[in-house]
PDB file of C-alpha atoms in Angstrom:
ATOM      1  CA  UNK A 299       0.000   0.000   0.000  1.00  0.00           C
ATOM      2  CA  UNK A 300       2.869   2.299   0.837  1.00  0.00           C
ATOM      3  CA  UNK A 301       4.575   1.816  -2.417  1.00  0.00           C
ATOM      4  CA  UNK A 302       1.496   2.741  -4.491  1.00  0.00           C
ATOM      5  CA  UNK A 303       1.274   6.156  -2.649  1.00  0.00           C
ATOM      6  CA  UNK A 304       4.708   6.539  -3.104  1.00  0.00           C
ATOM      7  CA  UNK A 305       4.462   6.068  -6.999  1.00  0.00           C
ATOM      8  CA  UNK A 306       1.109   8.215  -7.098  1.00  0.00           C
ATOM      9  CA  UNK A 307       3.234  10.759  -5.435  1.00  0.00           C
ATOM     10  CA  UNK A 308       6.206  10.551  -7.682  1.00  0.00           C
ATOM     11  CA  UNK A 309       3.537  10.658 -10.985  1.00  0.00           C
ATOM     12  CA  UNK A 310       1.882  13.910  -9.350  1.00  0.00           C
ATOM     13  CA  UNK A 311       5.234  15.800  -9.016  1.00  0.00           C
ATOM     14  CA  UNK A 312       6.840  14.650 -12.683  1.00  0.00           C
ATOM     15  CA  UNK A 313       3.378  15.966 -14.187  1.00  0.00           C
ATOM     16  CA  UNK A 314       3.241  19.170 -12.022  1.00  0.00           C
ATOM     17  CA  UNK A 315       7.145  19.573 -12.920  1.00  0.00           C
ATOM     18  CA  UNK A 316       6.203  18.751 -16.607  1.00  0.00           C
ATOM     19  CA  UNK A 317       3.260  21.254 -16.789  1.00  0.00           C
ATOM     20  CA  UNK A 318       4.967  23.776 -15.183  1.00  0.00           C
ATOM     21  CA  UNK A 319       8.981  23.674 -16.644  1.00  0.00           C
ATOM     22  CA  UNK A 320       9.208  26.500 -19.423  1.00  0.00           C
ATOM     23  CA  UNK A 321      10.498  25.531 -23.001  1.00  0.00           C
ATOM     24  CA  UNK A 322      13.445  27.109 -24.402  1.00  0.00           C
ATOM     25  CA  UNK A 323      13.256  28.069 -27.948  1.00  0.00           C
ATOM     26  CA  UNK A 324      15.915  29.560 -29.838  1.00  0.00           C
ATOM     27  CA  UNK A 325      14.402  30.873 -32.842  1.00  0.00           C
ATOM     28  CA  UNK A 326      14.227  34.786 -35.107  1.00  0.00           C
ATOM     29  CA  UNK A 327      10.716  33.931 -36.133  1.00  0.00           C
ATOM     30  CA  UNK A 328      12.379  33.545 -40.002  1.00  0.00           C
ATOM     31  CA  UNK A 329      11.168  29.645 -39.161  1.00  0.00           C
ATOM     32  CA  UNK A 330      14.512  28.571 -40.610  1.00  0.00           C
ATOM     33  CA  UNK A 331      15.171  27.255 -36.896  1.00  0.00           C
ATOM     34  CA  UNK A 332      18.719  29.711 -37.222  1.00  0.00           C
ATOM     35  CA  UNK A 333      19.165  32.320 -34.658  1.00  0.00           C
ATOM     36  CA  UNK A 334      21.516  35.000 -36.315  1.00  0.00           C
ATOM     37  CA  UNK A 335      21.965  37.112 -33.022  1.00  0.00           C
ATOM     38  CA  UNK A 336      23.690  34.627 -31.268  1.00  0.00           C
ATOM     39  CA  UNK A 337      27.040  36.204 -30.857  1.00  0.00           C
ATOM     40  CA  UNK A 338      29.770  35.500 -28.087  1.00  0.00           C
ATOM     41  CA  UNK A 339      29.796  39.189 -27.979  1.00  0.00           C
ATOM     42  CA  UNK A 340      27.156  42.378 -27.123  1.00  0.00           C
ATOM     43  CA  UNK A 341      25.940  44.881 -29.235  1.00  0.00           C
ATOM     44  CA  UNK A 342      23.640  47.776 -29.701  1.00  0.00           C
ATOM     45  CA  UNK A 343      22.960  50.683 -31.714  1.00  0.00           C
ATOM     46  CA  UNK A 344      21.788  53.777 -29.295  1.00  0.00           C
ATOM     47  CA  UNK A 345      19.009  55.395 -29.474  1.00  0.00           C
ATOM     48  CA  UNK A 346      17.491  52.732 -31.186  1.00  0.00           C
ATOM     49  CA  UNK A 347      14.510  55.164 -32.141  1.00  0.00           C
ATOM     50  CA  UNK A 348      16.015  58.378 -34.630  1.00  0.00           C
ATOM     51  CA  UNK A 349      14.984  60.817 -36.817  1.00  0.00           C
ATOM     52  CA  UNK A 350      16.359  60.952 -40.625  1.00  0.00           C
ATOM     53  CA  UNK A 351      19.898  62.979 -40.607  1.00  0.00           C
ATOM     54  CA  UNK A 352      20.436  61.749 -36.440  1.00  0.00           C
ATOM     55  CA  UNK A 353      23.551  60.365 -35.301  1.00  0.00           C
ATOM     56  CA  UNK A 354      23.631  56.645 -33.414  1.00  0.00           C
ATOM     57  CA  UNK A 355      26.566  55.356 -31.359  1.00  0.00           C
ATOM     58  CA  UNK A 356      26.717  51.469 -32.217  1.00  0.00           C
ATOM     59  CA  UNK A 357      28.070  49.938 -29.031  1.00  0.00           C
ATOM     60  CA  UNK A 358      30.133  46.688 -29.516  1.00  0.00           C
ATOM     61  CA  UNK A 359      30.978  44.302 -26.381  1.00  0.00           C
ATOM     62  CA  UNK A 360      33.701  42.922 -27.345  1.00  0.00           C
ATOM     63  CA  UNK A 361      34.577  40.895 -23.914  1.00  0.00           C
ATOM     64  CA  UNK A 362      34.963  36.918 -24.618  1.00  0.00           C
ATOM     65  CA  UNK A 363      34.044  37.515 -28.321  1.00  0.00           C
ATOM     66  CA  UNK A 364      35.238  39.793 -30.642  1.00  0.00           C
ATOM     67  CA  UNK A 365      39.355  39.819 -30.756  1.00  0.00           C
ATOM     68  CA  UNK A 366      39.814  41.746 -34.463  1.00  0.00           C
ATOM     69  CA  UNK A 367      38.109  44.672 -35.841  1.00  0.00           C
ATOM     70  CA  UNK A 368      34.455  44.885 -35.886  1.00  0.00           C
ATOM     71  CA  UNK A 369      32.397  46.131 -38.548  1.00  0.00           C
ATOM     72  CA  UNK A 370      28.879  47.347 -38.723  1.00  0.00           C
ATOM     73  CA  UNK A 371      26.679  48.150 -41.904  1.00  0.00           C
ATOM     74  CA  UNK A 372      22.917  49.064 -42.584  1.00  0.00           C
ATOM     75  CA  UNK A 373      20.886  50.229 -45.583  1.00  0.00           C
ATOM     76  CA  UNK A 374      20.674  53.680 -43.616  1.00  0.00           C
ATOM     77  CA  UNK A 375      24.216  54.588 -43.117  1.00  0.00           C
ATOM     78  CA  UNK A 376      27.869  53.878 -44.318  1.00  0.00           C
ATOM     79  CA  UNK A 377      29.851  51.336 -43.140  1.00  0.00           C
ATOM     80  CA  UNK A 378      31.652  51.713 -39.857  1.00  0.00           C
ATOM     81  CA  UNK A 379      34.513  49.678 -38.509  1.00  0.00           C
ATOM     82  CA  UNK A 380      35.559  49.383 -34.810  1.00  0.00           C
ATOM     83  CA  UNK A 381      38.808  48.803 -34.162  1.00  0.00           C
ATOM     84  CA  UNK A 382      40.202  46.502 -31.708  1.00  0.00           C
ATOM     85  CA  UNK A 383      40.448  48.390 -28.304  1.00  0.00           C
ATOM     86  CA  UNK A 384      37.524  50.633 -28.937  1.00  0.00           C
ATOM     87  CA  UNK A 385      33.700  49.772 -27.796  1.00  0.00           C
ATOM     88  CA  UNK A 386      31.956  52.220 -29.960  1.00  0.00           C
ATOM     89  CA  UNK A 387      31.901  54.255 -33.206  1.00  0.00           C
ATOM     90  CA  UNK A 388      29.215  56.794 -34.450  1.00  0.00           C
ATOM     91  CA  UNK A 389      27.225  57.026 -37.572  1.00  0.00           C
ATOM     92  CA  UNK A 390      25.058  59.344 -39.251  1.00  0.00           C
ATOM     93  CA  UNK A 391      21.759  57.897 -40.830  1.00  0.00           C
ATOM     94  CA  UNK A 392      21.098  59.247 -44.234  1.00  0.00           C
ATOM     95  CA  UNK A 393      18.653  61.911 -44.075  1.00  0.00           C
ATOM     96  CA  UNK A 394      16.167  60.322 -47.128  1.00  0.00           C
ATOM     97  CA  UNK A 395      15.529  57.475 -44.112  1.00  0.00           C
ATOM     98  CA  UNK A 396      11.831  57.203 -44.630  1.00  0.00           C
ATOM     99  CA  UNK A 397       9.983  57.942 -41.720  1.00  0.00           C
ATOM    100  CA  UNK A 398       8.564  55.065 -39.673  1.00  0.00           C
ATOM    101  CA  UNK A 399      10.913  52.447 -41.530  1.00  0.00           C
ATOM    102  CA  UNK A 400      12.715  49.540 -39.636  1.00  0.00           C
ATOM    103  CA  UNK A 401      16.401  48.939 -40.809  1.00  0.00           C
ATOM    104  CA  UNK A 402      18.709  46.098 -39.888  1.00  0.00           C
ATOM    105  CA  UNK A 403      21.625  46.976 -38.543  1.00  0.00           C
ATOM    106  CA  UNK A 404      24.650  44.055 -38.958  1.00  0.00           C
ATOM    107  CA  UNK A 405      27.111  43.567 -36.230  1.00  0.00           C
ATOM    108  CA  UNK A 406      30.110  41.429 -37.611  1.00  0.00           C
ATOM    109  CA  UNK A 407      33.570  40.405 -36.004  1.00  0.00           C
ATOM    110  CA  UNK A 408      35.766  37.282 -36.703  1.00  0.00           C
ATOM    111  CA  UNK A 409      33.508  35.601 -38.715  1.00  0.00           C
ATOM    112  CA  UNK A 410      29.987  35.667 -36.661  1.00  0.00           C
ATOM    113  CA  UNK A 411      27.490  38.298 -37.220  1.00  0.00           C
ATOM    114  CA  UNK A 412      24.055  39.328 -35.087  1.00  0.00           C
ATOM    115  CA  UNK A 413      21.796  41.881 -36.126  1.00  0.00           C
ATOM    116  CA  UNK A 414      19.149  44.577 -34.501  1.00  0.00           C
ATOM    117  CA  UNK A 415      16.707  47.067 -35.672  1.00  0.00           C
ATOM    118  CA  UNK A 416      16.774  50.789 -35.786  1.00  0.00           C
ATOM    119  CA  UNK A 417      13.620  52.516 -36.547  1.00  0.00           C
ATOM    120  CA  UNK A 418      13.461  56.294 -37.817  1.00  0.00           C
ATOM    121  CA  UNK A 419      11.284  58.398 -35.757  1.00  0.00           C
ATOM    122  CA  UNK A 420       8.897  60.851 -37.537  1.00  0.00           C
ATOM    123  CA  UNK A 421       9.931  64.436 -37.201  1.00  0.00           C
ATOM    124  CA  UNK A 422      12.180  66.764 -38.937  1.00  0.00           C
ATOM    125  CA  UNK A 423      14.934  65.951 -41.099  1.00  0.00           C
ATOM    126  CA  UNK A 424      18.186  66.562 -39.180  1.00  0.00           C
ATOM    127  CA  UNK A 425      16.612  66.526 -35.706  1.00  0.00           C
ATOM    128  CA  UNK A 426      18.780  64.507 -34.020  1.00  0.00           C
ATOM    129  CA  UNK A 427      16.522  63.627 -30.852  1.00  0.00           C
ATOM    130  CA  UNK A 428      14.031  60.773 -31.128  1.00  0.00           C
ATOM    131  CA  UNK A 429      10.500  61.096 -31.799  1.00  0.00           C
ATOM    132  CA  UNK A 430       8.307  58.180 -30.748  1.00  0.00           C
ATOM    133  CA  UNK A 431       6.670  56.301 -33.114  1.00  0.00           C
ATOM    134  CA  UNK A 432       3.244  56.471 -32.608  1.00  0.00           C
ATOM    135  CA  UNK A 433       1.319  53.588 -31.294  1.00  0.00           C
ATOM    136  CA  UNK A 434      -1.245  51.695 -32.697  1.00  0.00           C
ATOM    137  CA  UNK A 435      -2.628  50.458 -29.620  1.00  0.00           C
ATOM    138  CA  UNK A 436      -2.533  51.496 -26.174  1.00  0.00           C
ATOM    139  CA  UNK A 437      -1.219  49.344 -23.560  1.00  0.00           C
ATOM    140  CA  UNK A 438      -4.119  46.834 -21.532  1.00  0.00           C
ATOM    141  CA  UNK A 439      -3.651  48.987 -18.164  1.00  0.00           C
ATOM    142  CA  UNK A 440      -5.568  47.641 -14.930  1.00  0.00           C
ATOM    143  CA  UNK A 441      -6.651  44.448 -16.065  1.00  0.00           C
ATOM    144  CA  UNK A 442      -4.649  42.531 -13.839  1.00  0.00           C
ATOM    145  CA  UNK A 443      -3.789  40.215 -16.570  1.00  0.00           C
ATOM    146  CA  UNK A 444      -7.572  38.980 -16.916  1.00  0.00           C
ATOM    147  CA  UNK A 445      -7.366  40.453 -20.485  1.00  0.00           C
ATOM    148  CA  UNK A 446      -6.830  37.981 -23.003  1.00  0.00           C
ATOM    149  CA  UNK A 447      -8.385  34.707 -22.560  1.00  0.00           C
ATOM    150  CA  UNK A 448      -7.909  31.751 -20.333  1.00  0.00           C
ATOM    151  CA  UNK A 449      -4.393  29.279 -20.520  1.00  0.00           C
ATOM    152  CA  UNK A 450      -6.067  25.659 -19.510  1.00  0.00           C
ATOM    153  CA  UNK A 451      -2.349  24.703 -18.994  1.00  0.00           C
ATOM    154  CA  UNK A 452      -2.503  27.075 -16.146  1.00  0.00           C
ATOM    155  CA  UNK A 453      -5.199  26.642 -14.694  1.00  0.00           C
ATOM    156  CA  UNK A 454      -4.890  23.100 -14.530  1.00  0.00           C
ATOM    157  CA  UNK A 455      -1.783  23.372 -12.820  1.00  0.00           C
ATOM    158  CA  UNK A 456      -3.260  25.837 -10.502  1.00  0.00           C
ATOM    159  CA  UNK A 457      -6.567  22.996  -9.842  1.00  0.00           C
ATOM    160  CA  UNK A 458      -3.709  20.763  -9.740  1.00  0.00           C
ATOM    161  CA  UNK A 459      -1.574  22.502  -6.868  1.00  0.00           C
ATOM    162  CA  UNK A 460      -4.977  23.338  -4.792  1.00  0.00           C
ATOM    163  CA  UNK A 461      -6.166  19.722  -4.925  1.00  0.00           C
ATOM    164  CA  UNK A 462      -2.469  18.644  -3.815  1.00  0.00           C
ATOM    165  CA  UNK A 463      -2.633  20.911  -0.821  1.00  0.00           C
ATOM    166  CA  UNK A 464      -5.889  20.260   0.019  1.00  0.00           C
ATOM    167  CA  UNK A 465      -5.439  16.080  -0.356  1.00  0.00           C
ATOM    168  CA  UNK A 466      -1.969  16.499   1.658  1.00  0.00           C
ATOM    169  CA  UNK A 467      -3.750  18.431   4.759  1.00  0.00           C
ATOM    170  CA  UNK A 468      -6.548  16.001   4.870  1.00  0.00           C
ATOM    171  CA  UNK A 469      -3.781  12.862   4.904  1.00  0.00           C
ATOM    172  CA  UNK A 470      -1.766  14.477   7.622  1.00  0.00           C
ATOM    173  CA  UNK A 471      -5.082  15.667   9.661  1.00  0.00           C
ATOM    174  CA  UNK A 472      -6.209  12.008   9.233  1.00  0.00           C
ATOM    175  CA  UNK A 473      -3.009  10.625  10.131  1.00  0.00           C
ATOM    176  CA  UNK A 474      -2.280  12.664  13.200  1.00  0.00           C
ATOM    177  CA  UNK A 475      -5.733  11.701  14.317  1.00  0.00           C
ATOM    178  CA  UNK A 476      -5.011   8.198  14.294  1.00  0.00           C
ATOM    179  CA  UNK A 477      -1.892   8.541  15.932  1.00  0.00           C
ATOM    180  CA  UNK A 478      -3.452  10.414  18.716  1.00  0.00           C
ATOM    181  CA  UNK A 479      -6.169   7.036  19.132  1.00  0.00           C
ATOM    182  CA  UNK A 480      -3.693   5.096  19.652  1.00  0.00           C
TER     183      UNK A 480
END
């Protein structure tokens, strides 16, 4: 009899575990299964939000990674290299960036490459502070995360957890009882 609570026990935690463990994905959305921003070193263009004519500082990490010159290209501005010992380099986007456009911005050193996004702000050409894009939607404020539909995954680990505590309470209530009859 022991043995059978012991294995109901194990199958309740393995399925709670299983339920509950998040899955790690490593994928662009391209569905090519290929991650290209998988680099063994950081980068970033800042701000990543400009207007037409702005300047950007493209920061490179170059700790564990990068050991030659870097270089970094986009359809918006020239080619810039970073040299070994340096962490950063500035560009100047072209100022016939159309407004609201995404560009790619390609981060390669030694072989590897990763890419990121810059998006030009509308506003005046040559104004070199950002201008945020404006937003289609507004953000679901106050909800409490109610908005959006139930996830039976969750609450059926939720049912499950509840009906766990609740059926390990009554066993030790019931055993303690018995314990104090005898």
């Amino acid at each position: 009899m022991h043995a059978i609570r012991v294995a109901a026990a194990a199958l309740l935690s393995v399925t709670a575990l299983t339920f509950s463990a998040p899955v790690a994905v490593a994928d662009d959305g391209d569905g090519d299964g290929d991650d290209h921003n998988i680099t063994p070193f950081g980068f970033s263009v800042q701000p990543s939000t400009i207007s037409a004519g702005g300047r950007v500082t493209l920061l490179l990490n170059k700790d564990g990674g990068c050991k030659g010159s870097a270089t970094v290209s986009s359809g918006v501005f020239d080619t810039v290299t970073i040299r070994p010992g340096q962490s950063s380099a500035t560009a100047t986007v072209d100022r016939d960036a159309k407004p609201g456009a995404v560009y790619e911005v390609t981060f390669s050193c030694d072989g590897v490459s990763g890419h990121t996004e810059l998006t030009i702000a509308t506003g005046p050409p040559g104004d070199p502070t950002p201008v945020a894009v404006p937003a289609e939607r507004g953000v679901r404020a106050g909800a409490g995360g109610s908005v959006g539909g139930f996830d039976l995954k969750e609450i059926g680990l939720g049912a499950t957890l509840v009906a766990g505590s609740v059926g390990t309470a009554w066993y030790m209530s019931r055993r303690r009882a018995a314990a104090d009859d005898s």
